[in-house]
JSON list of C-alpha atoms in Angstrom, two decimals:
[
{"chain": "A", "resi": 1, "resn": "UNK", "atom": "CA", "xyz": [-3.19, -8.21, -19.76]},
{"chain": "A", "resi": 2, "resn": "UNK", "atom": "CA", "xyz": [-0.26, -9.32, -18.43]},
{"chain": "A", "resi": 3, "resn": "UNK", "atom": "CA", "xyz": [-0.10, -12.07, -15.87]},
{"chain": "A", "resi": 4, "resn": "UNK", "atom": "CA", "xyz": [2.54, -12.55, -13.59]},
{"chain": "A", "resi": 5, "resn": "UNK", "atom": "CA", "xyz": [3.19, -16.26, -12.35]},
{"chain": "A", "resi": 6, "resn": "UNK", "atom": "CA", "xyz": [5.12, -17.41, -8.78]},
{"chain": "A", "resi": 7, "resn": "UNK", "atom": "CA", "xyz": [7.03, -20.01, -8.19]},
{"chain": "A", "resi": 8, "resn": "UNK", "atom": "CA", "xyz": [7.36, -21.97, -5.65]},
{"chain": "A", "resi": 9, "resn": "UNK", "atom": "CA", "xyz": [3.97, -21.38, -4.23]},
{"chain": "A", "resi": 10, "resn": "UNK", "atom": "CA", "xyz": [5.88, -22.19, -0.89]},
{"chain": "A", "resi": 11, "resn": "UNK", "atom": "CA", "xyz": [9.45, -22.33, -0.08]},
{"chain": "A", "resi": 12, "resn": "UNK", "atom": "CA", "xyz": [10.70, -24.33, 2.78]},
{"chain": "A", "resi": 13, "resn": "UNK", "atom": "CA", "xyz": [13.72, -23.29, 4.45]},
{"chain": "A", "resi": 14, "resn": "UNK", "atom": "CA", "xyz": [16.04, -22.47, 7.43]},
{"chain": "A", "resi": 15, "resn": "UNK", "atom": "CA", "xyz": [17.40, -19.98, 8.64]},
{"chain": "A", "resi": 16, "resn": "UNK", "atom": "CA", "xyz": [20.65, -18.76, 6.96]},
{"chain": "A", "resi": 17, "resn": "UNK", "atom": "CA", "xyz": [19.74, -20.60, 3.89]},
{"chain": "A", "resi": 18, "resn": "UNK", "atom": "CA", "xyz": [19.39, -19.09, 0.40]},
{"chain": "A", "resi": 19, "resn": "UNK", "atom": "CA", "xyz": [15.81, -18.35, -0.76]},
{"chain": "A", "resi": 20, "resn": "UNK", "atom": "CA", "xyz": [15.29, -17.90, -4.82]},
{"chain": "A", "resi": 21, "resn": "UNK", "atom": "CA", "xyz": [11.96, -17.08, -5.70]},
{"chain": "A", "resi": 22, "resn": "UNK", "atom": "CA", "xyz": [10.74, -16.72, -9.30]},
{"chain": "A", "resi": 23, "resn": "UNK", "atom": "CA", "xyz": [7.90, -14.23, -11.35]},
{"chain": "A", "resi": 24, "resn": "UNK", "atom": "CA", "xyz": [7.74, -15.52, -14.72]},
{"chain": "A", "resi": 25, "resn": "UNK", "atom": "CA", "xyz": [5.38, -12.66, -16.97]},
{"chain": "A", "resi": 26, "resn": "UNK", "atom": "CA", "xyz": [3.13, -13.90, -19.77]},
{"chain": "A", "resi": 27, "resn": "UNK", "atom": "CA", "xyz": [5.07, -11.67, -21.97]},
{"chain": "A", "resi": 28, "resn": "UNK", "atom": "CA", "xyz": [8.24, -9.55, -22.17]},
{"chain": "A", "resi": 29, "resn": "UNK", "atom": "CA", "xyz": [8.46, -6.73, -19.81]},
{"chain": "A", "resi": 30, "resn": "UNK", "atom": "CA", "xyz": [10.58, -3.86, -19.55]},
{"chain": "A", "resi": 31, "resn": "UNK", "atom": "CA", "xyz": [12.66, -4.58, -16.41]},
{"chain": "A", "resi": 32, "resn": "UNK", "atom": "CA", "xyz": [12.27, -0.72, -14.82]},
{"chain": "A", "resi": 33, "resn": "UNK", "atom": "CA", "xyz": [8.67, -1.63, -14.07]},
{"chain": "A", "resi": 34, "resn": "UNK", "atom": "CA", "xyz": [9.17, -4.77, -12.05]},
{"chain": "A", "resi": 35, "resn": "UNK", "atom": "CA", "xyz": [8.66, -4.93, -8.21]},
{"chain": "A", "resi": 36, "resn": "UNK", "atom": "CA", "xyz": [9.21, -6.85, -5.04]},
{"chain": "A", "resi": 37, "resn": "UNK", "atom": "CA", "xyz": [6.90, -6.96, -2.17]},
{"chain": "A", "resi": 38, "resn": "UNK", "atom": "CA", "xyz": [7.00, -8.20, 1.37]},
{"chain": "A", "resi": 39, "resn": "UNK", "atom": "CA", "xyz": [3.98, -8.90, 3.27]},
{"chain": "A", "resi": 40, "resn": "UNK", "atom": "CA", "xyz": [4.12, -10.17, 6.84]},
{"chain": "A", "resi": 41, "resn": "UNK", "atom": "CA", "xyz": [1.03, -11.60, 8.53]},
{"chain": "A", "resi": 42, "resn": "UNK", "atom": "CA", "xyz": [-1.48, -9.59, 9.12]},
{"chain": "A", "resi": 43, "resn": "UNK", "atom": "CA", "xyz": [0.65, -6.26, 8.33]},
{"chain": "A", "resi": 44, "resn": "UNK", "atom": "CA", "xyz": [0.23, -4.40, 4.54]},
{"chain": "A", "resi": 45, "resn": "UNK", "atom": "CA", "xyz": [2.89, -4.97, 2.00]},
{"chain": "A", "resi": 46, "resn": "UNK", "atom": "CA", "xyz": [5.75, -3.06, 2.19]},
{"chain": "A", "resi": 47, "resn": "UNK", "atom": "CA", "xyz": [7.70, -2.28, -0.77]},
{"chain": "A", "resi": 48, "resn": "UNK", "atom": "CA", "xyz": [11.69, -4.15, -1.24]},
{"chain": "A", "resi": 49, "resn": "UNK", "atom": "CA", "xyz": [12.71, -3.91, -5.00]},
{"chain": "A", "resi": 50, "resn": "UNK", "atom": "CA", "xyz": [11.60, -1.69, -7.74]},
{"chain": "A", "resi": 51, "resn": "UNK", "atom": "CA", "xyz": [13.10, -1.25, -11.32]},
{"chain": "A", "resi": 52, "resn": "UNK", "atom": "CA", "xyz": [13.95, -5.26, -10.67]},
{"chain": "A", "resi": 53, "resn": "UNK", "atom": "CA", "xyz": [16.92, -4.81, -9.11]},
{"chain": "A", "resi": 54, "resn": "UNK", "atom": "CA", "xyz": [17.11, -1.41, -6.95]},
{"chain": "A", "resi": 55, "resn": "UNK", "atom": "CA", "xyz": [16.55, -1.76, -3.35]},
{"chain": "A", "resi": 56, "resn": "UNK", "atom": "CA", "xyz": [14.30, 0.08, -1.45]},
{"chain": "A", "resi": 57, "resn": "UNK", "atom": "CA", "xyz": [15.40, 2.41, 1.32]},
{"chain": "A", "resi": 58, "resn": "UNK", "atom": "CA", "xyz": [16.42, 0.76, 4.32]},
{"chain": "A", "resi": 59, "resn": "UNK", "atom": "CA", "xyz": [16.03, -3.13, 2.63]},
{"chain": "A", "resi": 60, "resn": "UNK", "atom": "CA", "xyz": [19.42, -4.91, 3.40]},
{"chain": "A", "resi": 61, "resn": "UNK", "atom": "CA", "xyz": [21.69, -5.85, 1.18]},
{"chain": "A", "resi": 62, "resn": "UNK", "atom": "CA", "xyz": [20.97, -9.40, 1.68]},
{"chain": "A", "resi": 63, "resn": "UNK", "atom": "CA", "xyz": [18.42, -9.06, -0.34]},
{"chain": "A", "resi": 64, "resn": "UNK", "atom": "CA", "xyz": [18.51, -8.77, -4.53]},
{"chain": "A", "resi": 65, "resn": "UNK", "atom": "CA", "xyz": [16.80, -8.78, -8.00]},
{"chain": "A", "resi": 66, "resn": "UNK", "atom": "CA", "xyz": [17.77, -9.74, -11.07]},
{"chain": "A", "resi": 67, "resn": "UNK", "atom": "CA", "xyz": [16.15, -10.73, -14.46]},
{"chain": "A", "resi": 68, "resn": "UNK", "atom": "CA", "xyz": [14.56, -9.16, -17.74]},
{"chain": "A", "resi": 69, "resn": "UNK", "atom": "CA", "xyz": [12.12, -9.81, -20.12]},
{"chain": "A", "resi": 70, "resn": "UNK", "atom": "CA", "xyz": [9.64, -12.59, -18.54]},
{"chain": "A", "resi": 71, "resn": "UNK", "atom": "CA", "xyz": [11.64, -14.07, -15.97]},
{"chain": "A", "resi": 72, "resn": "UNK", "atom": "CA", "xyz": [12.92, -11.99, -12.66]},
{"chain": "A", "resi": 73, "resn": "UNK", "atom": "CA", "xyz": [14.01, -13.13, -9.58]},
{"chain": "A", "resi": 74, "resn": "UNK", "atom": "CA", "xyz": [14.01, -12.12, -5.94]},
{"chain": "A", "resi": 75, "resn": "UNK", "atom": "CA", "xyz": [16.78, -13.53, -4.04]},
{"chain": "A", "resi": 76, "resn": "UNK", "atom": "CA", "xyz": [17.39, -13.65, -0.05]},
{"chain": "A", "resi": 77, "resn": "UNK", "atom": "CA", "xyz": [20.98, -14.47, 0.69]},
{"chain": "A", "resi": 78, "resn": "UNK", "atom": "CA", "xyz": [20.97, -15.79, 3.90]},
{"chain": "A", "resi": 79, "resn": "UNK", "atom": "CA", "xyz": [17.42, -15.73, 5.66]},
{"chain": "A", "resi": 80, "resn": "UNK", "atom": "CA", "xyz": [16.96, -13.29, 9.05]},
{"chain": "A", "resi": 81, "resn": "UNK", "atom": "CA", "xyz": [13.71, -14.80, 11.25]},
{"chain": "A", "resi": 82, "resn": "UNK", "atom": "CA", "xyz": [12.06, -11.65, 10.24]},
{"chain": "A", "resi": 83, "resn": "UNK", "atom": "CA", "xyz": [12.22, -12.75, 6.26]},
{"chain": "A", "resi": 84, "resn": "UNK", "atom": "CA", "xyz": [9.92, -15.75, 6.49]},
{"chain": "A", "resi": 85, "resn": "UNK", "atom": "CA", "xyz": [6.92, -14.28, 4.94]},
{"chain": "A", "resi": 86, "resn": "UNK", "atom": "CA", "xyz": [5.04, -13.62, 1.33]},
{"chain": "A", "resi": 87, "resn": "UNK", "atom": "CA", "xyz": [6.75, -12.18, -1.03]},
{"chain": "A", "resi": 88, "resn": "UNK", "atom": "CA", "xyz": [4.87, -10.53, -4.50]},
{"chain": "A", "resi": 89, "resn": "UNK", "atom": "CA", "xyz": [6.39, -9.34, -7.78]},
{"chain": "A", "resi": 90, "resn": "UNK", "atom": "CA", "xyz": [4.42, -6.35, -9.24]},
{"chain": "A", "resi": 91, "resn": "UNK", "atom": "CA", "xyz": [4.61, -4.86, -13.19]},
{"chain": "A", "resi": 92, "resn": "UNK", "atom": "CA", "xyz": [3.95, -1.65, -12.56]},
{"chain": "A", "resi": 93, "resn": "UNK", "atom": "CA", "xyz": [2.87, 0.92, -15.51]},
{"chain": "A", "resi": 94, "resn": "UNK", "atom": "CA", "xyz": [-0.53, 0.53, -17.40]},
{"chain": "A", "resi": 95, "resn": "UNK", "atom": "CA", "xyz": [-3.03, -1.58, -15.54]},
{"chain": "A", "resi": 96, "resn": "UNK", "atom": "CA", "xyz": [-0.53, -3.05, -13.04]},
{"chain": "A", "resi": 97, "resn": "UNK", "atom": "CA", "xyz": [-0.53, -6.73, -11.51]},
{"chain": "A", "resi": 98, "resn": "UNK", "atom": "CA", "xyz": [0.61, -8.69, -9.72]},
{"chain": "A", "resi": 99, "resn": "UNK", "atom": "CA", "xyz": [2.20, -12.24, -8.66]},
{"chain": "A", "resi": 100, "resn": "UNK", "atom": "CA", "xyz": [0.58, -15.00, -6.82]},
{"chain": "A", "resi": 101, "resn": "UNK", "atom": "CA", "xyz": [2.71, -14.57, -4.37]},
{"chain": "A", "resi": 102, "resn": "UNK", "atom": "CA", "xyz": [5.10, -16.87, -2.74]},
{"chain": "A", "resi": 103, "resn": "UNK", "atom": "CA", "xyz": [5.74, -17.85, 0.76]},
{"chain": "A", "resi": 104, "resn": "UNK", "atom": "CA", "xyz": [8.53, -18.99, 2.93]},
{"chain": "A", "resi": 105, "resn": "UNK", "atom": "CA", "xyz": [7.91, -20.75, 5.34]},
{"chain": "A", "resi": 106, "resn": "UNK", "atom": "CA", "xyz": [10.61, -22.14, 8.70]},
{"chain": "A", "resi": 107, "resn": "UNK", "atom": "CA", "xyz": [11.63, -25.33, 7.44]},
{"chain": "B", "resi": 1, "resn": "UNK", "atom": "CA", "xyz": [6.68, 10.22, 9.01]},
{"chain": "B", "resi": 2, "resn": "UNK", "atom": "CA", "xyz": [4.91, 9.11, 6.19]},
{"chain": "B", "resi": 3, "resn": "UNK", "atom": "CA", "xyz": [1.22, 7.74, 7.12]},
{"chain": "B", "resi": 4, "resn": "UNK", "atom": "CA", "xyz": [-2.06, 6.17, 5.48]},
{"chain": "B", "resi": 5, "resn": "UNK", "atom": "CA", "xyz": [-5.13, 5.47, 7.45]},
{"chain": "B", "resi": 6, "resn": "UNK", "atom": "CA", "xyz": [-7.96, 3.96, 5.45]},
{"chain": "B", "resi": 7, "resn": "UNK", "atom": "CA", "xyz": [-11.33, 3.88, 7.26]},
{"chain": "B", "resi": 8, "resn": "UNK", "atom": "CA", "xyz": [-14.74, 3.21, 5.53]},
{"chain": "B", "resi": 9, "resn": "UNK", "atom": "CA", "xyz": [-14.99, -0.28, 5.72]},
{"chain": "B", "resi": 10, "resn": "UNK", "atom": "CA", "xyz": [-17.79, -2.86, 6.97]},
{"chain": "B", "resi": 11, "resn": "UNK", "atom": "CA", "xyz": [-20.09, -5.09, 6.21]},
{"chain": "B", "resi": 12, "resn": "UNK", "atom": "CA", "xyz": [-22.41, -4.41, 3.19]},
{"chain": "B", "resi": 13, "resn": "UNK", "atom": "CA", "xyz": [-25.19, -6.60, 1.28]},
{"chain": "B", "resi": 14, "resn": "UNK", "atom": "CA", "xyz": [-24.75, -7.10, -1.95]},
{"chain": "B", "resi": 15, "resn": "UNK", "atom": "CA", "xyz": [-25.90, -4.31, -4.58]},
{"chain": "B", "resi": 16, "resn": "UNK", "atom": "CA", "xyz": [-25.56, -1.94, -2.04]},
{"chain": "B", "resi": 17, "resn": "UNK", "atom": "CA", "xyz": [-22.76, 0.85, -2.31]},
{"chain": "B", "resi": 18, "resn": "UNK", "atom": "CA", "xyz": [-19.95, 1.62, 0.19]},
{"chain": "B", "resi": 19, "resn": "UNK", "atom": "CA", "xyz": [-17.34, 5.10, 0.70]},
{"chain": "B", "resi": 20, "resn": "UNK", "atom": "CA", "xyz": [-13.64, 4.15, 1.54]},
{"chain": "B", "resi": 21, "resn": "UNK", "atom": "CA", "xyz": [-11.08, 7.15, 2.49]},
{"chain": "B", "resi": 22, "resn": "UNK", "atom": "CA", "xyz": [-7.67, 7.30, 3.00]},
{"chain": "B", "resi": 23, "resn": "UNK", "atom": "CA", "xyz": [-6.32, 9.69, 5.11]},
{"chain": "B", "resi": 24, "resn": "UNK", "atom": "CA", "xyz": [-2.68, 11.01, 4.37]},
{"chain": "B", "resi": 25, "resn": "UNK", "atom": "CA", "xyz": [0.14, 12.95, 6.58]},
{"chain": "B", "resi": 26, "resn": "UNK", "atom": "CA", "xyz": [3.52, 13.65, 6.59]},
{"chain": "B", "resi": 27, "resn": "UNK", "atom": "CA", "xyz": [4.25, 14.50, 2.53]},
{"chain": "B", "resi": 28, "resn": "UNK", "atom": "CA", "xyz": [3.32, 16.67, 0.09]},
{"chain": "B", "resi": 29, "resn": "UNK", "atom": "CA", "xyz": [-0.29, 14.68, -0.68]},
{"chain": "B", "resi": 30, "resn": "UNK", "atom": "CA", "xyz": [-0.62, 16.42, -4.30]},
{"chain": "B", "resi": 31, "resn": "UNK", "atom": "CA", "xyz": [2.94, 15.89, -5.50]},
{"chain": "B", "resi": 32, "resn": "UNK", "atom": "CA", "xyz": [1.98, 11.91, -5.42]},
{"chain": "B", "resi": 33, "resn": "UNK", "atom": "CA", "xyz": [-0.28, 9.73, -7.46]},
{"chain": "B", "resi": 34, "resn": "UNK", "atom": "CA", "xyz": [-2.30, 7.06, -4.69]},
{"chain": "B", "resi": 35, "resn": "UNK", "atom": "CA", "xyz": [-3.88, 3.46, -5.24]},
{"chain": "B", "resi": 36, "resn": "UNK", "atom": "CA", "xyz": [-6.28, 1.15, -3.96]},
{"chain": "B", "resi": 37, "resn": "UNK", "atom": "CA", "xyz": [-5.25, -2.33, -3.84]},
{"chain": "B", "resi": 38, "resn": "UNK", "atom": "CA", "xyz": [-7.42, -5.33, -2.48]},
{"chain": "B", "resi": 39, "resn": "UNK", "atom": "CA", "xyz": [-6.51, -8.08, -1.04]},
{"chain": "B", "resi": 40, "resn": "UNK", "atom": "CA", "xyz": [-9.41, -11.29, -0.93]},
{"chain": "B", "resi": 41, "resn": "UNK", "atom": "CA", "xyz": [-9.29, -13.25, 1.96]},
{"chain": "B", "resi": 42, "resn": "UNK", "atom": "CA", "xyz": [-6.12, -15.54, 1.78]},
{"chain": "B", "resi": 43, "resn": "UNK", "atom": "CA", "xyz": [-5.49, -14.41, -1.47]},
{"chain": "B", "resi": 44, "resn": "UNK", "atom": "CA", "xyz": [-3.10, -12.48, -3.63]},
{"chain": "B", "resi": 45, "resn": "UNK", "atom": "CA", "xyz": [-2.82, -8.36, -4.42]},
{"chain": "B", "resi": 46, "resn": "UNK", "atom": "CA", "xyz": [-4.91, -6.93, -6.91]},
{"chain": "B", "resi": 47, "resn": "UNK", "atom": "CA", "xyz": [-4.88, -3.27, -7.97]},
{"chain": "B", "resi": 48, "resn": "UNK", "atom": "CA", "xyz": [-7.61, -1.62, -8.23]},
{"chain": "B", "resi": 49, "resn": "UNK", "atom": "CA", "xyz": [-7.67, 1.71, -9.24]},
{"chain": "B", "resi": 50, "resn": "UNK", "atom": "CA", "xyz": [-5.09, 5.00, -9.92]},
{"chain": "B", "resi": 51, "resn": "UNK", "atom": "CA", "xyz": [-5.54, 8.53, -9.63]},
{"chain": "B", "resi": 52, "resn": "UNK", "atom": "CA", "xyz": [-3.33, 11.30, -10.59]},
{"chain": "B", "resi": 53, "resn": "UNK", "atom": "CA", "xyz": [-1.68, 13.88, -8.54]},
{"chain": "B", "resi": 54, "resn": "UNK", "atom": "CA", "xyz": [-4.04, 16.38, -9.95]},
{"chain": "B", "resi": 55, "resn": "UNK", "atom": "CA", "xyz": [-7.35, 14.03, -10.21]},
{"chain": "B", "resi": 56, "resn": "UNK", "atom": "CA", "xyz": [-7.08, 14.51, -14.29]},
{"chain": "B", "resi": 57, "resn": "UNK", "atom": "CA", "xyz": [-5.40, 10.22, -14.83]},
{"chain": "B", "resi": 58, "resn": "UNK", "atom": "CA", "xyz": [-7.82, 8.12, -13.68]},
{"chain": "B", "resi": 59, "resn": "UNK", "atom": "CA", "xyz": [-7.02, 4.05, -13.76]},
{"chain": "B", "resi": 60, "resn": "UNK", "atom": "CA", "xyz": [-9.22, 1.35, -13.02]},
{"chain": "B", "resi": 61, "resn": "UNK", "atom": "CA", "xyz": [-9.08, -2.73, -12.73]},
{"chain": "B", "resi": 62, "resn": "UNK", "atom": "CA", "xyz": [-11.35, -4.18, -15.30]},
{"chain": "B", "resi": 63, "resn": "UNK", "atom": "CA", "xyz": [-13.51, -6.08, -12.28]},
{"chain": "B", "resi": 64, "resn": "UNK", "atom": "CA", "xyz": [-14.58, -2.68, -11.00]},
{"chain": "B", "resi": 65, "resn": "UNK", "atom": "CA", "xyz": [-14.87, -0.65, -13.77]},
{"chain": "B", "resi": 66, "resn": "UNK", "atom": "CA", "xyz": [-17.98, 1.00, -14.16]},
{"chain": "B", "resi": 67, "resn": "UNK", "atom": "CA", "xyz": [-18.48, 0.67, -10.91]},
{"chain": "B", "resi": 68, "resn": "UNK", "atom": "CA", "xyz": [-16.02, 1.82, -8.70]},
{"chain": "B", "resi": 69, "resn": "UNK", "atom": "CA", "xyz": [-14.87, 5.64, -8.89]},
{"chain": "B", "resi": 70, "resn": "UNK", "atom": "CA", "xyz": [-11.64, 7.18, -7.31]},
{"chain": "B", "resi": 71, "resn": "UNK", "atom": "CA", "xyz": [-11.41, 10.54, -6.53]},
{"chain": "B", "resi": 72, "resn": "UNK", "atom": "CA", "xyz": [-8.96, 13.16, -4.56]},
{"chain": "B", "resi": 73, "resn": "UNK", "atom": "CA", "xyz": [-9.34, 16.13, -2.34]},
{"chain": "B", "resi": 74, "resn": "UNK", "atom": "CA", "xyz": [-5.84, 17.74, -1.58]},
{"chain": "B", "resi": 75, "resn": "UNK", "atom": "CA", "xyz": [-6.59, 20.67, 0.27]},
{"chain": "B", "resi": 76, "resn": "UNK", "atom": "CA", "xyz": [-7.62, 17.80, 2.48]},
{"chain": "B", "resi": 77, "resn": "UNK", "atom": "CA", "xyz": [-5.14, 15.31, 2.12]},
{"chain": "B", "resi": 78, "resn": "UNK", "atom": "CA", "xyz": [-7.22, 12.38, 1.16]},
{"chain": "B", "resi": 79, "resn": "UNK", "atom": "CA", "xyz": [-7.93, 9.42, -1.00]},
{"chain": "B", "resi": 80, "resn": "UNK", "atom": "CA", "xyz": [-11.63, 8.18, -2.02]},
{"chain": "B", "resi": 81, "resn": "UNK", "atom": "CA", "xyz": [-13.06, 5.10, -3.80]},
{"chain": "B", "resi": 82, "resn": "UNK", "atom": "CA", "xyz": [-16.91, 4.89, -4.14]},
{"chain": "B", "resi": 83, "resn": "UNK", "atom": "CA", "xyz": [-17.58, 1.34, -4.71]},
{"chain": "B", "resi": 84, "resn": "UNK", "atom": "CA", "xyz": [-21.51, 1.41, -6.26]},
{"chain": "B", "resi": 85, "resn": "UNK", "atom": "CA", "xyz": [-23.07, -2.10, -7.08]},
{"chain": "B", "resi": 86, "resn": "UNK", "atom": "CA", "xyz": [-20.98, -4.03, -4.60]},
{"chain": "B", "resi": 87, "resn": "UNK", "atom": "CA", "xyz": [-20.62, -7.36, -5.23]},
{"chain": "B", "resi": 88, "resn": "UNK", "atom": "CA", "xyz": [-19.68, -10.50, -3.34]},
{"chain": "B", "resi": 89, "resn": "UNK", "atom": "CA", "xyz": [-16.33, -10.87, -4.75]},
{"chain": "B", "resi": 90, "resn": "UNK", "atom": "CA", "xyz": [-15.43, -7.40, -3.80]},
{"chain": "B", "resi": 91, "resn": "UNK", "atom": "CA", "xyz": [-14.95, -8.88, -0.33]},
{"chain": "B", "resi": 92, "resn": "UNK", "atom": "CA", "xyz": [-11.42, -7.90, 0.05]},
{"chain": "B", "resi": 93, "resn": "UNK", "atom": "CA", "xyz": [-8.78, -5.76, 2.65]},
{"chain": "B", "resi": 94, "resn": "UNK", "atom": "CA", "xyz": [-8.35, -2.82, 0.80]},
{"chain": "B", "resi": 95, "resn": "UNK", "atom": "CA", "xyz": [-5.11, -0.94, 1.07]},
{"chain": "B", "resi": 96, "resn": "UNK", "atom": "CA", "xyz": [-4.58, 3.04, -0.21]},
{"chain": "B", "resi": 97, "resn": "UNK", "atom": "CA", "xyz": [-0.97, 3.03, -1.53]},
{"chain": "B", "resi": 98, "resn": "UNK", "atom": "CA", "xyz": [1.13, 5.89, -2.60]},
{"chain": "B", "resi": 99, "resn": "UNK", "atom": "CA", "xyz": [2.49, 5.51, -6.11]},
{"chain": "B", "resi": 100, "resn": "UNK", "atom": "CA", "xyz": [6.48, 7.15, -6.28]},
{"chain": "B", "resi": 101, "resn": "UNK", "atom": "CA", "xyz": [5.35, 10.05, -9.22]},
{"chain": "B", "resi": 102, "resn": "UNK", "atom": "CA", "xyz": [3.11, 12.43, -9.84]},
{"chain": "B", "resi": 103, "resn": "UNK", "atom": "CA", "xyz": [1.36, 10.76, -12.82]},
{"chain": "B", "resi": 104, "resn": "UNK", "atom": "CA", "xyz": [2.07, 6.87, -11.96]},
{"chain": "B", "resi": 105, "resn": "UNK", "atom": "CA", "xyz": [1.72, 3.94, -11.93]},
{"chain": "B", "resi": 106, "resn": "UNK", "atom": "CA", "xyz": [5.03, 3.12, -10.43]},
{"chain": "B", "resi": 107, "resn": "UNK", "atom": "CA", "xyz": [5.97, 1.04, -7.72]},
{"chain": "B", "resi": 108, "resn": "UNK", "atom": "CA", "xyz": [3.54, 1.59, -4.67]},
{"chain": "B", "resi": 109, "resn": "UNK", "atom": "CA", "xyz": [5.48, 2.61, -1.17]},
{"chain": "B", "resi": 110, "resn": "UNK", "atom": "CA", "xyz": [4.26, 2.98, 1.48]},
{"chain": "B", "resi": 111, "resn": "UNK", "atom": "CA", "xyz": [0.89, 1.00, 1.78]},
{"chain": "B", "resi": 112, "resn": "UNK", "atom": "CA", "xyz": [-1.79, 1.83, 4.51]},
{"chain": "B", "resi": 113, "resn": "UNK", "atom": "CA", "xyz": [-2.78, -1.18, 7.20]},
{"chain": "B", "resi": 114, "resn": "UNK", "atom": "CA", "xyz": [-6.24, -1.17, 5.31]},
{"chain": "B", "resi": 115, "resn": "UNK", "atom": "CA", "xyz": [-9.71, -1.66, 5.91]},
{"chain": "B", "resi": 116, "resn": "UNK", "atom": "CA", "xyz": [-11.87, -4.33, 5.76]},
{"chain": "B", "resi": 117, "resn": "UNK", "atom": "CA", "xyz": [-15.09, -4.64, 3.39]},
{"chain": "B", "resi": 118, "resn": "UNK", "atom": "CA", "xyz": [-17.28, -7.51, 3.06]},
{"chain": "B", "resi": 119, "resn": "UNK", "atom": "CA", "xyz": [-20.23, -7.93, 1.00]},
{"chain": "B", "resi": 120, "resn": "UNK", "atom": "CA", "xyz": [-22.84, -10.49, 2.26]},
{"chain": "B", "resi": 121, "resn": "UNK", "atom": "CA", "xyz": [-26.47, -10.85, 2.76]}
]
């Protein structure tokens, strides 16, 4: 199985300031089955990057992916108020998982 | 515009079994694979199981294989996961997701607001 791995657990930051979160897999992936989540409190995730780097319809362009083999990263260019929340990376194809999760948090 | 309602949820002792549906509108339900994914209690995402636009690709997590069994009814739009042999660390939300294929998994969009189940004595 392939386990995904977060980092920062939580990230700490203002608004307008550049968040760079990291999903490190156990082993290489191919980099059209990586996803980005965003989950808000108490609302279901909703879906922001697939194929590592494609964004979703409707996500703004401040946010982006990048990466390949084990290490992919989600990355908010200037943060809105309505960003601070949890954020997941997801393998997708056979037996998918997912991340930890990582959350940003108003500095 | 595109909705999920699970319902089915509660409270349930331990060994006992529980029915979870999902209720889908406004797509083509049998042109999509669908997913359950769980969500313990401050925790992270963890998939669960996978169906097939056509019921014939079945997934499941190892934690609830055996044990847990998804199913499909398209002529009534709507997702099913009998969970047998419940267990207390099947205390989770549980979402119903639609998969982006017919055959999946792919990435999972959009998710329902899920349902509760917790399994206590």
């Amino acid at each position: 199985e392939i386990v995904l791995t977060q980092s920062p657990g939580t990230l700490s930051l203002s608004p307008g300031e550049r968040a760079t979160l990291s999903c490190r897999a156990s082993q290489s992936i191919d980099s059209n089955f990586l996803a980005w989540y965003q989950q808000k409190p108490g609302q279901a995730p909703s879906l922001l990057i697939y194929g590592t780097s494609y964004r979703a319809t409707g996500i703004p362009d401040r946010f982006s992916g990048s990466g390949s083999g084990t290490d992919f990263t989600l990355t908010i260019r200037r943060l809105e108020p309505e960003d601070f929340a949890v954020y997941f990376c997801q393998r997708y194809g056979d037996s998918p998982t997912f991340g930890g999760g990582t959350k940003i948090e108003i500095k | 515009e595109v909705q999920l309602v699970e319902s089915g949820g509660g409270l349930v002792q331990p060994g006992r079994s529980l029915r979870l549906s999902c209720a889908a509108s406004g797509f083509t339900f049998d042109d999509y694979a669908m997913h359950w994914v769980r969500q313990a209690p401050g925790k992270g995402l963890e998939w669960v199981s996978g169906i097939s636009w056509n019921g014939d690709i079945l997934g499941y997590a190892d934690s609830v294989k055996g044990r847990f069994t998804i199913s499909r009814d398209n002529a009534k739009n709507s997702l099913f996961l009998q969970m047998s042999s419940l267990r207390p660390e099947d205390t989770a939300f549980y979402y119903c997701a639609r998969d982006t294929g017919p055959l999946g998994p792919n990435w999972f969009d959009p998710w329902g607001q899920g349902t509760q189940v917790t399994v206590s004595s």
